[in-house]
mmCIF file of C-alpha atoms in Angstrom:
data_model
loop_
_atom_site.group_PDB
_atom_site.id
_atom_site.type_symbol
_atom_site.label_atom_id
_atom_site.label_comp_id
_atom_site.label_asym_id
_atom_site.label_seq_id
_atom_site.Cartn_x
_atom_site.Cartn_y
_atom_site.Cartn_z
ATOM 1 C CA MET A 20 94.516 118.939 111.516
ATOM 2 C CA ASN A 21 97.367 116.413 110.548
ATOM 3 C CA ASN A 22 100.708 117.772 111.617
ATOM 4 C CA LYS A 23 102.550 114.478 111.311
ATOM 5 C CA ASN A 24 105.679 114.525 109.190
ATOM 6 C CA TRP A 25 106.290 111.727 106.654
ATOM 7 C CA HIS A 26 108.628 109.842 109.127
ATOM 8 C CA GLU A 27 105.929 109.691 111.939
ATOM 9 C CA LYS A 28 103.302 108.511 109.257
ATOM 10 C CA HIS A 29 105.875 105.936 108.178
ATOM 11 C CA VAL A 30 106.317 104.547 111.685
ATOM 12 C CA GLU A 31 102.635 104.377 112.339
ATOM 13 C CA ALA A 32 102.055 102.427 109.274
ATOM 14 C CA LEU A 33 104.313 99.534 110.177
ATOM 15 C CA THR A 34 102.823 96.371 111.288
ATOM 16 C CA PHE A 35 104.053 94.124 114.263
ATOM 17 C CA GLY A 36 105.900 91.942 111.520
ATOM 18 C CA SER A 37 107.678 94.863 110.089
ATOM 19 C CA ARG A 38 108.600 95.993 113.533
ATOM 20 C CA LEU A 39 109.927 92.642 114.356
ATOM 21 C CA ALA A 40 111.802 92.157 110.901
ATOM 22 C CA ASP A 41 113.570 95.717 111.588
ATOM 23 C CA SER A 42 114.464 94.733 115.173
ATOM 24 C CA VAL A 43 115.932 91.405 113.997
ATOM 25 C CA ALA A 44 117.875 92.938 111.374
ATOM 26 C CA LYS A 45 119.191 95.572 113.447
ATOM 27 C CA SER A 46 120.170 93.040 116.362
ATOM 28 C CA MET A 47 122.158 90.800 113.959
ATOM 29 C CA GLY A 48 123.837 93.769 112.158
ATOM 30 C CA CYS A 49 125.952 94.601 115.273
ATOM 31 C CA TRP A 50 128.964 93.850 116.904
ATOM 32 C CA LYS A 51 127.203 92.397 120.254
ATOM 33 C CA PHE A 52 125.517 89.710 118.098
ATOM 34 C CA ILE A 53 128.751 88.790 116.364
ATOM 35 C CA ILE A 54 130.625 88.521 119.619
ATOM 36 C CA VAL A 55 127.930 86.646 121.449
ATOM 37 C CA GLN A 56 127.696 84.039 118.621
ATOM 38 C CA THR A 57 131.415 83.830 118.525
ATOM 39 C CA ILE A 58 131.317 83.005 122.113
ATOM 40 C CA LEU A 59 128.607 80.569 121.708
ATOM 41 C CA VAL A 60 130.167 78.790 118.862
ATOM 42 C CA VAL A 61 133.710 78.504 120.767
ATOM 43 C CA LEU A 62 131.727 77.225 123.783
ATOM 44 C CA TRP A 63 129.905 74.652 121.636
ATOM 45 C CA MET A 64 132.978 73.401 119.834
ATOM 46 C CA GLY A 65 135.012 73.320 123.049
ATOM 47 C CA LEU A 66 132.419 71.467 125.064
ATOM 48 C CA ASN A 67 132.325 69.018 122.308
ATOM 49 C CA LEU A 68 135.960 68.487 121.961
ATOM 50 C CA VAL A 69 136.680 68.151 125.563
ATOM 51 C CA ALA A 70 133.282 66.535 126.941
ATOM 52 C CA PHE A 71 134.365 63.776 129.165
ATOM 53 C CA PHE A 72 130.911 61.734 129.097
ATOM 54 C CA TYR A 73 128.718 63.159 126.174
ATOM 55 C CA HIS A 74 129.586 64.503 122.800
ATOM 56 C CA TRP A 75 126.264 65.784 121.461
ATOM 57 C CA ASP A 76 127.710 67.247 118.251
ATOM 58 C CA VAL A 77 131.141 65.538 117.487
ATOM 59 C CA TYR A 78 133.672 66.759 115.006
ATOM 60 C CA PRO A 79 133.003 67.869 112.250
ATOM 61 C CA PHE A 80 130.046 69.569 114.000
ATOM 62 C CA ILE A 81 127.133 68.640 111.775
ATOM 63 C CA LEU A 82 124.719 69.865 114.047
ATOM 64 C CA LEU A 83 126.322 73.194 114.576
ATOM 65 C CA ASN A 84 126.439 73.567 110.716
ATOM 66 C CA LEU A 85 122.757 72.850 110.741
ATOM 67 C CA VAL A 86 121.994 75.522 113.194
ATOM 68 C CA PHE A 87 124.002 77.971 111.032
ATOM 69 C CA SER A 88 121.870 76.903 107.994
ATOM 70 C CA THR A 89 118.664 77.348 109.566
ATOM 71 C CA GLN A 90 119.779 80.692 110.978
ATOM 72 C CA ALA A 91 120.758 81.926 107.675
ATOM 73 C CA ALA A 92 117.531 80.555 105.945
ATOM 74 C CA TYR A 93 115.508 82.786 108.269
ATOM 75 C CA ALA A 94 117.839 85.808 108.545
ATOM 76 C CA ALA A 95 118.302 86.316 104.786
ATOM 77 C CA PRO A 96 114.627 86.749 104.217
ATOM 78 C CA ILE A 97 114.047 88.776 107.229
ATOM 79 C CA ILE A 98 116.867 91.144 106.566
ATOM 80 C CA MET A 99 115.649 91.676 103.014
ATOM 81 C CA MET A 100 112.332 92.648 104.425
ATOM 82 C CA SER A 101 113.824 95.164 106.382
ATOM 83 C CA GLN A 102 115.972 96.395 103.568
ATOM 84 C CA ASN A 103 113.010 96.708 101.371
ATOM 85 C CA ARG A 104 111.269 98.946 103.998
ATOM 86 C CA GLN A 105 114.337 100.948 104.159
ATOM 87 C CA SER A 106 114.365 101.713 100.543
ATOM 88 C CA GLU A 107 110.612 102.570 100.825
ATOM 89 C CA ARG A 108 111.364 104.965 103.718
ATOM 90 C CA ASP A 109 114.211 106.385 101.649
ATOM 91 C CA ARG A 110 111.686 107.054 98.773
ATOM 92 C CA LEU A 111 109.175 108.636 100.997
ATOM 93 C CA GLN A 112 112.039 111.080 102.305
ATOM 94 C CA ALA A 113 113.200 111.810 98.813
ATOM 95 C CA GLN A 114 109.741 112.533 97.943
ATOM 96 C CA ALA A 115 109.082 114.788 101.029
ATOM 97 C CA ASP A 116 112.420 116.602 100.206
ATOM 98 C CA TYR A 117 111.461 117.160 96.861
ATOM 99 C CA GLN A 118 108.232 118.727 97.778
ATOM 100 C CA THR A 119 109.979 120.993 100.240
ATOM 101 C CA ASN A 120 112.420 122.087 97.573
ATOM 102 C CA ILE A 121 109.528 122.860 95.002
ATOM 103 C CA GLU A 122 107.746 124.826 97.908
ATOM 104 C CA ALA A 123 110.964 126.832 98.783
ATOM 105 C CA LYS A 124 111.478 127.542 95.083
ATOM 106 C CA GLN A 125 108.180 128.893 94.630
ATOM 107 C CA GLU A 126 108.598 131.091 97.839
ATOM 108 C CA ILE A 127 111.858 132.259 96.518
ATOM 109 C CA GLU A 128 110.568 133.249 93.060
ATOM 110 C CA ALA A 129 107.722 135.064 94.816
ATOM 111 C CA LEU A 130 110.068 137.052 96.938
ATOM 112 C CA THR A 131 112.221 137.691 94.084
ATOM 113 C CA LEU A 132 109.066 139.315 92.076
ATOM 114 C CA ILE A 133 108.317 141.527 95.230
ATOM 115 C CA LEU A 134 111.917 142.729 95.582
ATOM 116 C CA ASN A 135 112.115 143.443 91.865
ATOM 117 C CA LYS A 136 108.782 145.309 91.910
ATOM 118 C CA LEU A 137 110.293 147.368 95.016
ATOM 119 C CA ASP A 138 113.557 148.142 92.907
ATOM 120 C CA VAL A 139 111.599 149.342 90.012
ATOM 121 C CA GLU A 140 109.323 151.549 92.257
ATOM 122 C CA LYS A 141 112.413 153.044 93.981
ATOM 123 C CA LEU A 142 114.086 153.624 90.516
ATOM 124 C CA ASP A 143 110.842 155.344 89.290
ATOM 125 C CA LYS A 144 110.818 157.484 92.356
ATOM 126 C CA ILE A 145 114.490 158.504 92.239
ATOM 127 C CA ILE A 146 114.098 159.518 88.329
ATOM 128 C CA THR A 147 111.147 161.509 89.255
ATOM 129 C CA MET A 148 113.020 163.247 92.021
ATOM 130 C CA LEU A 149 116.081 163.919 89.620
ATOM 131 C CA GLU A 150 113.545 165.189 86.899
ATOM 132 C CA GLU A 151 112.130 167.572 89.535
ATOM 133 C CA MET A 152 115.637 168.690 90.690
ATOM 134 C CA LYS A 153 116.507 169.495 86.972
ATOM 135 C CA LYS A 154 113.454 171.815 86.734
#
Protein backbone atom coordinates (compact mmCIF):
# COMPACT_ATOMS: atom_id res chain seq x y z
CA MET A 1 0.00 0.00 0.00
CA ASN A 2 1.34 3.42 -0.98
CA ASN A 3 0.86 5.83 1.95
CA LYS A 4 3.15 8.54 0.67
CA ASN A 5 1.84 12.08 0.53
CA TRP A 6 2.25 14.39 -2.46
CA HIS A 7 5.38 16.00 -1.02
CA GLU A 8 7.22 12.71 -0.51
CA LYS A 9 6.31 11.62 -4.05
CA HIS A 10 7.56 14.97 -5.40
CA VAL A 11 10.89 14.72 -3.56
CA GLU A 12 11.43 11.14 -4.77
CA ALA A 13 10.80 12.22 -8.37
CA LEU A 14 13.59 14.82 -8.31
CA THR A 15 16.63 14.00 -10.44
CA PHE A 16 20.21 14.72 -9.43
CA GLY A 17 20.18 17.84 -11.63
CA SER A 18 16.97 19.04 -9.99
CA ARG A 19 18.38 18.58 -6.52
CA LEU A 20 21.60 20.33 -7.55
CA ALA A 21 19.70 23.28 -9.05
CA ASP A 22 17.60 23.61 -5.88
CA SER A 23 20.72 23.47 -3.74
CA VAL A 24 22.50 26.13 -5.81
CA ALA A 25 19.44 28.41 -5.82
CA LYS A 26 19.04 27.97 -2.06
CA SER A 27 22.69 28.74 -1.34
CA MET A 28 22.81 31.74 -3.69
CA GLY A 29 19.68 33.19 -2.15
CA CYS A 30 21.02 33.56 1.37
CA TRP A 31 22.95 36.17 3.34
CA LYS A 32 25.92 33.85 3.82
CA PHE A 33 26.52 33.80 0.05
CA ILE A 34 26.22 37.59 -0.23
CA ILE A 35 28.60 38.16 2.68
CA VAL A 36 31.20 35.67 1.43
CA GLN A 37 31.02 37.05 -2.11
CA THR A 38 31.37 40.61 -0.81
CA ILE A 39 34.44 39.65 1.21
CA LEU A 40 36.00 37.94 -1.82
CA VAL A 41 35.34 40.98 -4.04
CA VAL A 42 36.83 43.37 -1.48
CA LEU A 43 39.89 41.10 -1.16
CA TRP A 44 40.20 40.81 -4.96
CA MET A 45 40.07 44.57 -5.46
CA GLY A 46 42.26 45.29 -2.43
CA LEU A 47 44.99 42.88 -3.49
CA ASN A 48 44.97 44.28 -7.00
CA LEU A 49 45.15 47.87 -5.83
CA VAL A 50 47.96 47.42 -3.31
CA ALA A 51 49.87 44.49 -4.80
CA PHE A 52 53.58 45.25 -4.71
CA PHE A 53 54.72 42.80 -7.38
CA TYR A 54 51.88 41.43 -9.46
CA HIS A 55 48.49 42.83 -10.45
CA TRP A 56 46.52 40.01 -12.11
CA ASP A 57 43.45 42.24 -12.63
CA VAL A 58 44.28 45.93 -12.68
CA TYR A 59 41.68 48.66 -12.36
CA PRO A 60 38.89 48.68 -13.78
CA PHE A 61 38.89 44.97 -12.83
CA ILE A 62 37.89 43.53 -16.19
CA LEU A 63 38.59 39.95 -15.08
CA LEU A 64 36.34 40.45 -12.03
CA ASN A 65 33.57 41.71 -14.33
CA LEU A 66 34.02 38.63 -16.49
CA VAL A 67 33.77 36.39 -13.42
CA PHE A 68 30.53 38.11 -12.40
CA SER A 69 29.12 37.85 -15.93
CA THR A 70 29.90 34.14 -16.04
CA GLN A 71 28.39 33.63 -12.61
CA ALA A 72 25.21 35.44 -13.68
CA ALA A 73 25.03 33.51 -16.96
CA TYR A 74 24.98 30.21 -15.06
CA ALA A 75 23.05 31.33 -11.99
CA ALA A 76 20.03 32.74 -13.82
CA PRO A 77 18.97 29.53 -15.63
CA ILE A 78 19.71 27.41 -12.54
CA ILE A 79 17.53 29.65 -10.39
CA MET A 80 14.80 29.58 -13.08
CA MET A 81 14.88 25.75 -13.06
CA SER A 82 14.44 25.79 -9.31
CA GLN A 83 11.58 28.32 -9.51
CA ASN A 84 9.83 26.22 -12.17
CA ARG A 85 10.07 23.20 -9.91
CA GLN A 86 8.71 25.27 -7.01
CA SER A 87 5.75 26.27 -9.19
CA GLU A 88 5.12 22.61 -10.01
CA ARG A 89 5.35 21.73 -6.31
CA ASP A 90 2.89 24.50 -5.46
CA ARG A 91 0.51 23.22 -8.15
CA LEU A 92 0.70 19.69 -6.71
CA GLN A 93 0.05 21.03 -3.22
CA ALA A 94 -2.94 23.06 -4.42
CA GLN A 95 -4.33 19.97 -6.18
CA ALA A 96 -3.87 17.87 -3.02
CA ASP A 97 -5.54 20.58 -0.92
CA TYR A 98 -8.43 20.77 -3.38
CA GLN A 99 -8.92 17.00 -3.27
CA THR A 100 -8.85 17.05 0.54
CA ASN A 101 -11.44 19.84 0.56
CA ILE A 102 -13.74 17.88 -1.77
CA GLU A 103 -13.47 14.77 0.42
CA ALA A 104 -14.13 16.81 3.57
CA LYS A 105 -17.16 18.43 1.92
CA GLN A 106 -18.56 15.02 1.00
CA GLU A 107 -18.08 13.77 4.56
CA ILE A 108 -19.75 16.87 6.00
CA GLU A 109 -22.70 16.47 3.63
CA ALA A 110 -23.07 12.80 4.63
CA LEU A 111 -22.95 13.69 8.32
CA THR A 112 -25.49 16.46 7.77
CA LEU A 113 -27.88 13.98 6.15
CA ILE A 114 -27.44 11.57 9.06
CA LEU A 115 -28.05 14.33 11.63
CA ASN A 116 -31.12 15.55 9.73
CA LYS A 117 -32.48 12.02 9.65
CA LEU A 118 -31.91 11.67 13.41
CA ASP A 119 -33.66 15.00 14.02
CA VAL A 120 -36.65 13.92 11.94
CA GLU A 121 -36.83 10.60 13.80
CA LYS A 122 -36.67 12.40 17.16
CA LEU A 123 -39.40 14.83 16.11
CA ASP A 124 -41.58 11.95 14.93
CA LYS A 125 -41.13 10.23 18.32
CA ILE A 126 -41.95 13.45 20.17
CA ILE A 127 -45.07 13.98 18.07
CA THR A 128 -46.12 10.38 18.66
CA MET A 129 -45.56 10.77 22.41
CA LEU A 130 -47.56 14.02 22.47
CA GLU A 131 -50.41 12.42 20.55
CA GLU A 132 -50.43 9.50 23.00
CA MET A 133 -50.52 11.94 25.94
CA LYS A 134 -53.53 13.72 24.44
CA LYS A 135 -55.47 10.45 24.25
